Coordinates of C-alpha atoms in Angstrom, one line a residue:
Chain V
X1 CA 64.5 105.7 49.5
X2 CA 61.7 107.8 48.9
X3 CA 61.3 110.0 45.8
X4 CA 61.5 113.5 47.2
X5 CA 58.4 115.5 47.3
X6 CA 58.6 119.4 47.1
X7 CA 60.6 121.2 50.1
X8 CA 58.6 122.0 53.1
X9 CA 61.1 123.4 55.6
X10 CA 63.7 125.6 54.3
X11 CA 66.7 126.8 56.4
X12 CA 69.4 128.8 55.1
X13 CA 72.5 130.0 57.0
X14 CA 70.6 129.8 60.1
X15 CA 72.0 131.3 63.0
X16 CA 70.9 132.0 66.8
X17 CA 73.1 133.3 69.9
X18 CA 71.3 133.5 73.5
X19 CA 72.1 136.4 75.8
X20 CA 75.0 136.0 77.3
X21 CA 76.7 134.9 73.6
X22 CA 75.8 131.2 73.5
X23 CA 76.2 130.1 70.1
X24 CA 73.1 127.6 69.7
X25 CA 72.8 127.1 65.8
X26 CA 75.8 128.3 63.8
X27 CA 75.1 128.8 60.4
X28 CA 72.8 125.3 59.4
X29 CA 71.6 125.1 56.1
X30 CA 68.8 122.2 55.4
X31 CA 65.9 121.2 53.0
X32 CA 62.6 119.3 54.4
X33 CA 60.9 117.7 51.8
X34 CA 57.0 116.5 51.3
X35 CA 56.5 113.2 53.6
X36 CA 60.2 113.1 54.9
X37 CA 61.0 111.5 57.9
X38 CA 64.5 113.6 59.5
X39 CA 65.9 113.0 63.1
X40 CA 68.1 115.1 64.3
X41 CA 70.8 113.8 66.8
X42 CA 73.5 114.9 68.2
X43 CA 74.9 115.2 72.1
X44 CA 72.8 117.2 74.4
X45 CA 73.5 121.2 74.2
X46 CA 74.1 120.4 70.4
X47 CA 71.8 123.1 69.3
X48 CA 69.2 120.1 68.0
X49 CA 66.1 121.7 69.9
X50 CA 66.9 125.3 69.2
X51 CA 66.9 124.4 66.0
X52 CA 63.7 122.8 66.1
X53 CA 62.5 125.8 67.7
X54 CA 63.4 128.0 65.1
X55 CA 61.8 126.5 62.3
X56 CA 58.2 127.8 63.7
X57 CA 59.7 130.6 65.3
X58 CA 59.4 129.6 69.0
X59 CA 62.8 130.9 68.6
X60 CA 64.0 134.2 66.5
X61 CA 66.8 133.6 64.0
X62 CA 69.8 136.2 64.3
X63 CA 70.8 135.3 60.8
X64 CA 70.1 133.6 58.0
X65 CA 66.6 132.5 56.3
X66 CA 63.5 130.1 57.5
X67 CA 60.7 129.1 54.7
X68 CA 57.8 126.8 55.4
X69 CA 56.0 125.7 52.2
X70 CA 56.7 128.8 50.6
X71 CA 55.8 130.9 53.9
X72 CA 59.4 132.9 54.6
X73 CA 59.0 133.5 58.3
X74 CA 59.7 137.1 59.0
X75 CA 58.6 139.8 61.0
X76 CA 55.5 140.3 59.2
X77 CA 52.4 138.6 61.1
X78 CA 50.3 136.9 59.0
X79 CA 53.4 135.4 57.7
X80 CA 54.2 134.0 61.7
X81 CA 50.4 132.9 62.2
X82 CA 50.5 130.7 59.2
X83 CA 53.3 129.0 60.1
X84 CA 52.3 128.4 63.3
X85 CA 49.2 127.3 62.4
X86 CA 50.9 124.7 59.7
X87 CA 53.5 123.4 61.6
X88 CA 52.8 121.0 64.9
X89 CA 55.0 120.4 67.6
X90 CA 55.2 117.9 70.3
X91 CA 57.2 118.7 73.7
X92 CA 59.6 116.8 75.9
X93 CA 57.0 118.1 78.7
X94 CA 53.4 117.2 76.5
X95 CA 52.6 120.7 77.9
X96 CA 48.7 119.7 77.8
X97 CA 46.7 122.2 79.3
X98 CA 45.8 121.1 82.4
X99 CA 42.3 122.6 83.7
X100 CA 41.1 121.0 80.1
X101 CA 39.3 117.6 79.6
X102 CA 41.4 115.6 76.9
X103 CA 38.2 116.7 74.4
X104 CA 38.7 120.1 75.4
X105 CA 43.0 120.1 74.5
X106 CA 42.4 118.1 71.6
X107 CA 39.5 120.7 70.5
X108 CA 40.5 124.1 71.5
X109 CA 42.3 125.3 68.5
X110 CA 40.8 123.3 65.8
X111 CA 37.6 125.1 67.5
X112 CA 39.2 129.0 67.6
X113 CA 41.7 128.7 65.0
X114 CA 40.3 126.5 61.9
X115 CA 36.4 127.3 63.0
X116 CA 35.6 124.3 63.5
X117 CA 31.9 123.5 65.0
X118 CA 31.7 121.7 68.2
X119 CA 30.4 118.2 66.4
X120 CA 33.4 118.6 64.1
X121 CA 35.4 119.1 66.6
X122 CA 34.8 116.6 68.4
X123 CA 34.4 113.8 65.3
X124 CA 38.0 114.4 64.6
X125 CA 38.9 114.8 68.2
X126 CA 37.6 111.5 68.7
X127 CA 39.2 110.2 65.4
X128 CA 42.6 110.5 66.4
X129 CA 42.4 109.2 69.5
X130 CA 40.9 106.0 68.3
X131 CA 44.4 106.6 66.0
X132 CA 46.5 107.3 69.3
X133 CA 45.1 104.2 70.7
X134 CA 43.1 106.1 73.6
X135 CA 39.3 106.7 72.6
X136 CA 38.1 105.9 76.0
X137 CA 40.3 108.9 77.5
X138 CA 37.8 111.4 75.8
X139 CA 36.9 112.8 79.3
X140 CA 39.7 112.4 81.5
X141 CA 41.8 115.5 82.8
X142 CA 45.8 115.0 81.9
X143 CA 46.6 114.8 85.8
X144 CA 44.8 111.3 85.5
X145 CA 46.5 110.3 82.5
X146 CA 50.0 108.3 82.4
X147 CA 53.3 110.0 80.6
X148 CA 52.6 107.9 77.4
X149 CA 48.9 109.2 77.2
X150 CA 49.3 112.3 78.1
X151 CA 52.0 112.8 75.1
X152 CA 49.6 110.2 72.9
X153 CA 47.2 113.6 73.5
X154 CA 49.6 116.0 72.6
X155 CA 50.4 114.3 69.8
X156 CA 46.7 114.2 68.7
X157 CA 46.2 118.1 69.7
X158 CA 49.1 119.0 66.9
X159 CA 47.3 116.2 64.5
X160 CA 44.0 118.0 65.1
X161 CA 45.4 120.9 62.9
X162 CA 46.4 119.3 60.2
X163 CA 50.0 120.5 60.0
X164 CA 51.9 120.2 56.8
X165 CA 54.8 119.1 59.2
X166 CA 55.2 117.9 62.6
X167 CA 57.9 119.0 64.4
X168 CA 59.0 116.3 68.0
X169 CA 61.3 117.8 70.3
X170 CA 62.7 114.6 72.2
X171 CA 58.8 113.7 72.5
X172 CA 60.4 110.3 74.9
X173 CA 62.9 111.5 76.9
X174 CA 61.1 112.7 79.9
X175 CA 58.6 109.0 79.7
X176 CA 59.2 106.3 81.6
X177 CA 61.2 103.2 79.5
X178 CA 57.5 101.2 79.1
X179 CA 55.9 104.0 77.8
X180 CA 58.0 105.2 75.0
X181 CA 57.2 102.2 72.9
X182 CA 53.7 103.7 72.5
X183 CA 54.7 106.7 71.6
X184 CA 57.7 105.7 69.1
X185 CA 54.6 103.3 67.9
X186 CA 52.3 106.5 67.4
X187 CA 55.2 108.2 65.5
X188 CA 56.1 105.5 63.3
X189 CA 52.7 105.0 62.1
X190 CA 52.8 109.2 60.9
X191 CA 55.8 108.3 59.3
X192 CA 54.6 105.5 57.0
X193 CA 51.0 107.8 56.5
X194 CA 53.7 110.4 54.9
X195 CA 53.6 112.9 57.5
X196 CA 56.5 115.2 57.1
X197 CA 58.4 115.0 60.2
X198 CA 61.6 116.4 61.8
X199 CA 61.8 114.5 65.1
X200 CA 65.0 115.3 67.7
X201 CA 65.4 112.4 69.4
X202 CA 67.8 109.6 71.4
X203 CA 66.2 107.1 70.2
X204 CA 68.7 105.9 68.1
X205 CA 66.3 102.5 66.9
X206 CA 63.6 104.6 65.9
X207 CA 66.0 107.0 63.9
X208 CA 67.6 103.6 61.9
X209 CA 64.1 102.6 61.3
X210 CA 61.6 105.3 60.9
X211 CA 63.6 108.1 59.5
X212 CA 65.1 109.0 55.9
X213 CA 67.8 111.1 56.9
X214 CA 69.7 111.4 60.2
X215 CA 71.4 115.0 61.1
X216 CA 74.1 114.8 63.3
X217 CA 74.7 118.2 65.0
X218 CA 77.4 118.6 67.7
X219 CA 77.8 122.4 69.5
X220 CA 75.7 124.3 67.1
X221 CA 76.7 123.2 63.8
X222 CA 75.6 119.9 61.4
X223 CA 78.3 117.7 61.5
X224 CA 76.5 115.2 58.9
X225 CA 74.0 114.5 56.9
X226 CA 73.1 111.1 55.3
X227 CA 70.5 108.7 54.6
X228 CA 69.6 106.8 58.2
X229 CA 70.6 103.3 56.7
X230 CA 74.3 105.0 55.5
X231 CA 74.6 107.0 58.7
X232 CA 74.6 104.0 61.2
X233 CA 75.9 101.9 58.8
X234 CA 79.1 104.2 57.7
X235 CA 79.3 107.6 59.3
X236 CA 81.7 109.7 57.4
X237 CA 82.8 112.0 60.3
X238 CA 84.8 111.5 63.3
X239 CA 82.6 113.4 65.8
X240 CA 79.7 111.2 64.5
X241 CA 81.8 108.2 64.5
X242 CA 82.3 108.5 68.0
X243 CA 79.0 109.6 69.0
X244 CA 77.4 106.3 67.4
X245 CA 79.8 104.2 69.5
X246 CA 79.1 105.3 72.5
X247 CA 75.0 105.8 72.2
X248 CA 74.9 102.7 70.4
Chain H
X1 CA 41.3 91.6 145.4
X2 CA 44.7 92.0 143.9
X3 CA 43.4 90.0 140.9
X4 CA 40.7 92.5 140.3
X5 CA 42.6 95.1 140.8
X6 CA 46.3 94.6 138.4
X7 CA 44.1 94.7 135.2
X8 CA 42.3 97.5 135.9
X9 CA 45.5 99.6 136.5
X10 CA 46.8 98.2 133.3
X11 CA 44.0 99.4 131.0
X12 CA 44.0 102.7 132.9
X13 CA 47.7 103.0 132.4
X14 CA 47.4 101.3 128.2
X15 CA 44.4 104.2 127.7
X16 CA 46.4 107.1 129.2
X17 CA 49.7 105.8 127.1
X18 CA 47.2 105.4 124.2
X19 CA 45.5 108.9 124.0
X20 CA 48.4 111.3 125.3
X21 CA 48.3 114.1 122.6
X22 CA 44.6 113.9 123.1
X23 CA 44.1 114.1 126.6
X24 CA 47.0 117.1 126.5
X25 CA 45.0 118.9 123.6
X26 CA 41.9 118.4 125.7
X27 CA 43.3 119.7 129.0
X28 CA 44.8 122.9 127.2
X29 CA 41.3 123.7 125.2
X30 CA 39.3 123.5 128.9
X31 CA 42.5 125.7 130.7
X32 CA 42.1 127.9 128.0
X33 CA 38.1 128.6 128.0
X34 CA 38.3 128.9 131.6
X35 CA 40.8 131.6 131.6
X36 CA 38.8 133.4 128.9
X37 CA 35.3 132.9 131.1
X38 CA 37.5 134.1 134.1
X39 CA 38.9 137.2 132.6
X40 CA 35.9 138.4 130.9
X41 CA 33.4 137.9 134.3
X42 CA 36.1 140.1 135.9
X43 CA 36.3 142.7 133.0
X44 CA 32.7 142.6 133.1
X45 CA 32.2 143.3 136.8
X46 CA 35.5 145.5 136.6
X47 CA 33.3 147.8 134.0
X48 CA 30.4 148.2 136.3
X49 CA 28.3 148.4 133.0
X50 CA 24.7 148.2 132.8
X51 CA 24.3 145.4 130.1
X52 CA 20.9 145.8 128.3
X53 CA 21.0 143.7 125.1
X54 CA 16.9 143.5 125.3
X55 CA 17.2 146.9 123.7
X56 CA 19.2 145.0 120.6
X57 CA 17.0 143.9 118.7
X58 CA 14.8 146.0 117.4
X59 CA 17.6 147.9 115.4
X60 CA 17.9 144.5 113.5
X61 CA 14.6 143.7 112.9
X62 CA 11.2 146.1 114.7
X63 CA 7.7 144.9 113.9
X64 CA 5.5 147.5 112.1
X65 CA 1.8 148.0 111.1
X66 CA 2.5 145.7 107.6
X67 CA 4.7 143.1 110.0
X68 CA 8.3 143.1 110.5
X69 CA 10.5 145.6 108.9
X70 CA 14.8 145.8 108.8
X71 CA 15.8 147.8 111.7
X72 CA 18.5 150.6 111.3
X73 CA 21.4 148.1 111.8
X74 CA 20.4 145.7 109.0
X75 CA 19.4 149.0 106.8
X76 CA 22.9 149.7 107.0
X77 CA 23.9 146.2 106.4
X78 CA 21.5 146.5 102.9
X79 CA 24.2 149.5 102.0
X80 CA 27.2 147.7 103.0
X81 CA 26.4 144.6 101.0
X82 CA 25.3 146.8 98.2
X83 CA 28.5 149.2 98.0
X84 CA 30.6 145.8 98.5
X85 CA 29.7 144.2 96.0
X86 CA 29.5 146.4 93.8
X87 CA 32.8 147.5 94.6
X88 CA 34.1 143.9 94.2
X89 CA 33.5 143.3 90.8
X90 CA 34.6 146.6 90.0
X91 CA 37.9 145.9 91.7
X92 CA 38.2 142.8 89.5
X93 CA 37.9 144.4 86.7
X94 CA 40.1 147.0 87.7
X95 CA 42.8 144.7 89.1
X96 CA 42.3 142.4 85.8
X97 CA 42.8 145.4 83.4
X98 CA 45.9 146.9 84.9
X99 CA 47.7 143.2 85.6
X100 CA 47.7 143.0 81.5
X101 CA 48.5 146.7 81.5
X102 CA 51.5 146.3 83.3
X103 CA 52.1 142.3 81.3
X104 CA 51.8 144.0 78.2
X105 CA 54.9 145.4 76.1
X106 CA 52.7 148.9 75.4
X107 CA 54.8 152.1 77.4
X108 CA 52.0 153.9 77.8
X109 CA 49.8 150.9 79.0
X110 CA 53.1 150.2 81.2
X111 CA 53.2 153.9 82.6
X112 CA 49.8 154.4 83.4
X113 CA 48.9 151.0 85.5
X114 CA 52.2 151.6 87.3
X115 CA 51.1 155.4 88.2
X116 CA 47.9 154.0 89.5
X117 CA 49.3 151.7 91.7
X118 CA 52.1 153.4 93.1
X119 CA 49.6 156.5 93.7
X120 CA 46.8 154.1 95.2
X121 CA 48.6 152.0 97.1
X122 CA 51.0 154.6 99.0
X123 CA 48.2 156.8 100.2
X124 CA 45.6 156.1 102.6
X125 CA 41.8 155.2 101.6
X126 CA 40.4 157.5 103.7
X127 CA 42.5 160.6 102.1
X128 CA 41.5 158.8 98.7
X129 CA 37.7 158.6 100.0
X130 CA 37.7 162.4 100.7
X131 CA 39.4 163.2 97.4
X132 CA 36.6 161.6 95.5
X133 CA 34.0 162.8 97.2
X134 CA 34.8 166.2 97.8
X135 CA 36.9 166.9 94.7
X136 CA 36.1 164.6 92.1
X137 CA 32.9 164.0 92.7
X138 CA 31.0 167.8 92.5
X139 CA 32.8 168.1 89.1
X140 CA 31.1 164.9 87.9
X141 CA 27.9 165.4 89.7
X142 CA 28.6 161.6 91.3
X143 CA 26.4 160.3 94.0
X144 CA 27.9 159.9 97.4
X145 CA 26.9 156.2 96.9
X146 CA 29.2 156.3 93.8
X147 CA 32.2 158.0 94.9
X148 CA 32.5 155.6 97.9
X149 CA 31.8 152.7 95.2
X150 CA 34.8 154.2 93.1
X151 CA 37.2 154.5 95.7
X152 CA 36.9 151.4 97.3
X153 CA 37.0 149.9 93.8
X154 CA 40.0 151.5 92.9
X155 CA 42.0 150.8 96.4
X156 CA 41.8 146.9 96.2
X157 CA 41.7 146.9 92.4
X158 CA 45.5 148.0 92.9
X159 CA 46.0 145.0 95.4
X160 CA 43.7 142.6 93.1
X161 CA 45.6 144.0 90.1
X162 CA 49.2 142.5 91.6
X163 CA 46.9 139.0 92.7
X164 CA 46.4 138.9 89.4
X165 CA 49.5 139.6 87.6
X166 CA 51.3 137.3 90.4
X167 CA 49.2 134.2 89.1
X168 CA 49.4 135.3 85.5
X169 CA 53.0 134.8 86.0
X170 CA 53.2 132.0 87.5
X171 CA 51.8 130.1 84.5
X172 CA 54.8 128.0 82.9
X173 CA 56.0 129.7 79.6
X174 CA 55.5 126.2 78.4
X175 CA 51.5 127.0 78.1
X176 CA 52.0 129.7 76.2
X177 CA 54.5 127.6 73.8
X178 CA 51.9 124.7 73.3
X179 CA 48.9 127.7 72.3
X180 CA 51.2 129.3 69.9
X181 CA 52.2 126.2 68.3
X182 CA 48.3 125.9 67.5
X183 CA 48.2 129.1 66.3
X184 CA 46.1 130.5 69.0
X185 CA 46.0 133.9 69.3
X186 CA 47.1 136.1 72.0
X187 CA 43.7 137.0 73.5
X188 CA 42.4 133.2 72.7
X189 CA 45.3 131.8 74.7
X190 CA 44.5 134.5 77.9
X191 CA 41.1 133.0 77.7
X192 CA 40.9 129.7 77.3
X193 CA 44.9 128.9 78.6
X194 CA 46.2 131.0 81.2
X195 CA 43.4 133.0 83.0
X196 CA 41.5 129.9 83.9
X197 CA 44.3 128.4 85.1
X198 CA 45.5 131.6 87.1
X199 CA 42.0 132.0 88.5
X200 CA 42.5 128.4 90.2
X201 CA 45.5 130.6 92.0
X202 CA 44.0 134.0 92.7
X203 CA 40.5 132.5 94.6
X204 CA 42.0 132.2 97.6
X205 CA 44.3 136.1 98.0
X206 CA 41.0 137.2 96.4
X207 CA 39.2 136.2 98.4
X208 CA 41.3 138.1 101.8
X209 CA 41.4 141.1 99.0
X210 CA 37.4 140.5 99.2
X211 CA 37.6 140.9 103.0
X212 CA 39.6 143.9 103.5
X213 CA 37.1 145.4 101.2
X214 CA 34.2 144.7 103.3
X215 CA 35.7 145.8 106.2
X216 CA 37.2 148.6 104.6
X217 CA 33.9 149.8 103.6
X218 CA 33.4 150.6 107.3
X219 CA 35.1 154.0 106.1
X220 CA 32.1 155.0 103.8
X221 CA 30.5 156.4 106.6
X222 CA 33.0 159.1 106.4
X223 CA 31.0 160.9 103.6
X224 CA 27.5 160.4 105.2
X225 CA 26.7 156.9 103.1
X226 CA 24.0 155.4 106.1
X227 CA 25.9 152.0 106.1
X228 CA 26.3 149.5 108.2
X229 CA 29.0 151.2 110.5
X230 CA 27.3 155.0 110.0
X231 CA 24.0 153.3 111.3
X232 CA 25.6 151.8 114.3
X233 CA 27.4 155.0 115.6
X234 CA 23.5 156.8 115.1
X235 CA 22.2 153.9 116.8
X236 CA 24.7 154.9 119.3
X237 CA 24.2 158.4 119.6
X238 CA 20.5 158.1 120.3
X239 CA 20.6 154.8 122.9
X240 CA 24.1 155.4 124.8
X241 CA 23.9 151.4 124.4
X242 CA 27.7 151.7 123.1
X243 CA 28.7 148.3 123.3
X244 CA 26.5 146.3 122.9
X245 CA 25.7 148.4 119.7
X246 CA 29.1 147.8 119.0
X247 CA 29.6 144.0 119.2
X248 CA 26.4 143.5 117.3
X249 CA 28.0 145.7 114.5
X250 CA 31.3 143.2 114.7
X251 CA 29.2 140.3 115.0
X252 CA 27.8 140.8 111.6
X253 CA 30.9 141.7 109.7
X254 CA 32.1 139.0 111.2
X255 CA 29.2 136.4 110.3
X256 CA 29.3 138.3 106.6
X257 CA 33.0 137.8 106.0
X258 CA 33.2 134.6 107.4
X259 CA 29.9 133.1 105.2
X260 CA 32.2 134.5 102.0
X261 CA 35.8 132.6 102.8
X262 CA 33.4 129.7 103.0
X263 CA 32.1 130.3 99.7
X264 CA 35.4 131.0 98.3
X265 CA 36.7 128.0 100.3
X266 CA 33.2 126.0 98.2
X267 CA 34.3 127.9 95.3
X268 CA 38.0 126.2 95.2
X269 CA 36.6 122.9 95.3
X270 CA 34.0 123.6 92.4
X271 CA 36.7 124.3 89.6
X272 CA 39.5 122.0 91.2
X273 CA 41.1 120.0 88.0
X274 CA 41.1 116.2 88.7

């Protein structure tokens, strides 16, 4: 394992309820650190997403504390549009925009949020999609892209800022079984640069492989934590006992 | 002769068989146009009318001393077009600025751009028209020519205002989630994100909205603006030629509105995404 770098993401006591009084995160407590890899599993409607969601405030907390590398995210917003700006996030859905060239996604906001000049732009535009594996795509729309591209893009467009953490909210699920090798391939690669990364996913093999710690969370709360090699090796807990044997 | 004879029935028979909807589609489209030709002859004759469309022209175009000059009906048509188009933009900008208005989380904002709408859109133009003009406009020393621009601008900016806020809408939240994950801002993410995609949806309402307002303009001539429909009745008045007057008039509303769906229709095809 890893030394531990500083803490990126903190959560303390988080807690969210959704109109009509479902509990989605109950009371989670949990430390990011510099270049750690965590994947949070769990059964669908666990609460993994939301959680996600909450840590660059996509979702409001009811309760409880969110920091990001020193930034508490509160009400104030300058405090909001840093984190936002610092943290990336990758959808189930890619959610590219799609009247833009692959160019124009990838250099929108490095463009109107870091200032970036066109050239630059498009230098480190074209940078990470040599990275990505899809230079020649510079000019294509996302309607004429595959599932695996498209997300290859999305995953570039967060890059583009330079987060201090990505953030994958089951970045696989909706690709089709060939495709999600590319994009596990993409991730991993992050993952040995050092990118700090909190990744929801059901990809079990990439969690055993690729992450440092595995949360389990099961209707809102963590279950367990542990380092990925102990968790599928030895899970302490029941619930996660019996989720492992029947994803596995 | 039989010989001869069994293959020829054949084909006839394969080629009917073959081109049924065709030859069905055909014989309804000739029925049809023959009816029309029928009726109108009779309606014609029935009218006892003396048709003198010679006298037409030179209310569209009249040749003068310095060559040929617009004639009262294409005078008017200058005015139309003018008013119109001004009145279009004016009504985008209207319609664009009360769909945030009413998207926005101000009251106020909220209030006001629901006021507008309700009071616009459940009163008639022409009572709106007359309003302006004979109200409004001697306390703001406005031009006929603007007080007809201003109502027609605010009448389908109401109806362009819910186009727009419709399309607006119909973006997936999901955009938005993506542009604030990049830290986009909120007037970035209108400009770049969701109004270029909701344009894509609003050309074609627009562009009915665009219509109506052409047509609607016809009212102007309430409040002695010489358009296109105020110089067809004078044209009327002084040559009794009522209807052939009168289908000219049409005619080029007609040709006018039909020459801007197809450059809406162009439009569409321009910024189509791939």
């Amino acid at each position: 394992m890893k030394t531990l770098g500083e803490v990126i993401v903190e959560l303390e006591h988080v807690s969210k309820t959704f109109p009509g009084g479902i509990q989605a995160v109950q009371d989670v407590s949990l430390e990011i650190h510099r270049s750690e890899v965590v994947c949070i599993i769990g059964p669908s409607g666990s609460g993994k997403s939301t959680l996600l969601r909450c840590i660059n405030g996509l979702e409001d907390v009811d309760d409880g504390r969110v920091v990001v590398d020193g930034i508490p995210l509160d009400k104030k917003k300058v405090h909001r549009d840093e984190i936002r700006r610092e943290v990336g996030m990758v959808f189930q859905s890619f959610n590219l925009f799609p009247h833009m060239t692959v160019r124009g996604n990838v250099g929108l906001a490095q463009k109107r949020v870091r200032g970036r000049s066109d050239a630059e732009a498009n230098d480190v535009t074209m940078e990470l999609l040599e990275k990505v594996g899809i230079a020649d795509k510079f000019d294509a729309y996302p309607g004429q892209l595959s599932g695996g591209q498209q997300q290859r893009v999305a995953i570039a467009r967060a890059l583009a800022m330079s987060p201090r953490v990505m953030l994958f909210d089951e970045a696989t699920s909706a690709l089709d079984p060939e495709m999600i090798g590319e994009v596990l391939a993409v991730m991993r690669e992050l993952a040995n640069e050092g990118m700090t990364m909190a990744v929801v996913t059901h990809e079990m093999g990439f969690a055993r492989e690729a992450a440092d710690r595995v949360v389990f969370m099961d209707e809102g709360r963590v279950v367990e934590v542990a380092a990925a090699a102990d968790f599928f090796e030895s899970a302490t807990e029941e619930r996660a006992r019996d989720f492992l044997s029947k994803v596995l | 002769m039989k010989l001869l004879l069994r293959p020829t029935a054949k084909r006839t028979y394969r080629f009917l068989a073959e081109h049924k909807t065709g030859l069905i589609e055909t014989a309804q489209f000739l029925a049809l146009s023959g009816l029309t030709i029928v009726a109108v002859v009779v309606g014609l004759r029935g009218l006892r009318y003396d048709w003198a469309w010679f006298r037409v022209p030179r209310y569209l175009l009249h040749v003068t001393d310095d060559g040929i000059a617009a004639g009262t009906l294409l005078q008017g048509l200058g005015v139309t077009l003018q008013i119109s188009g001004i009145s279009l933009i004016l009504a985008a900008v209207f319609g664009l600025i009360t769909a945030l208005f009413r998207l926005s989380r101000s009251f106020t904002a909220n209030a006001l751009a629901q006021v507008y709408l309700e009071a616009v859109r459940n009163t008639p133009l022409l009572i709106q028209l007359f309003v302006i003009y004979f109200v409004f406009a001697p306390i703001a020393g406005l031009a006929p020519f603007w007080s007809a621009v201003l109502a027609l601008s605010l009448f389908e900016g109401a109806y362009a205002s819910e186009i727009i806020r419709g399309a607006i809408l119909s973006i997936p939240r999901s955009q938005w989630e993506s542009s604030y994950t990049l830290g986009l801002s909120a007037p970035d993410t209108y400009r770049f994100v969701v109004l270029p995609q909701a344009l894509r949806k609003i050309l074609p309402p627009l562009t009915s909205q665009a219509v109506s307002l052409i047509k609607d303009s016809a009212l102007v001539s309430t409040i002695a603006i010489s358009d296109l429909t105020m110089s067809g009745s004078a044209t009327v008045s002084n040559t009794f030629l009522t209807f052939e007057i009168w289908f000219t008039v049409a005619a080029i509303y007609l040709v006018i509105n039909i020459a801007l769906s197809l450059f809406a229709s162009f439009l569409e095809k321009m910024v189509r995404v791939p």
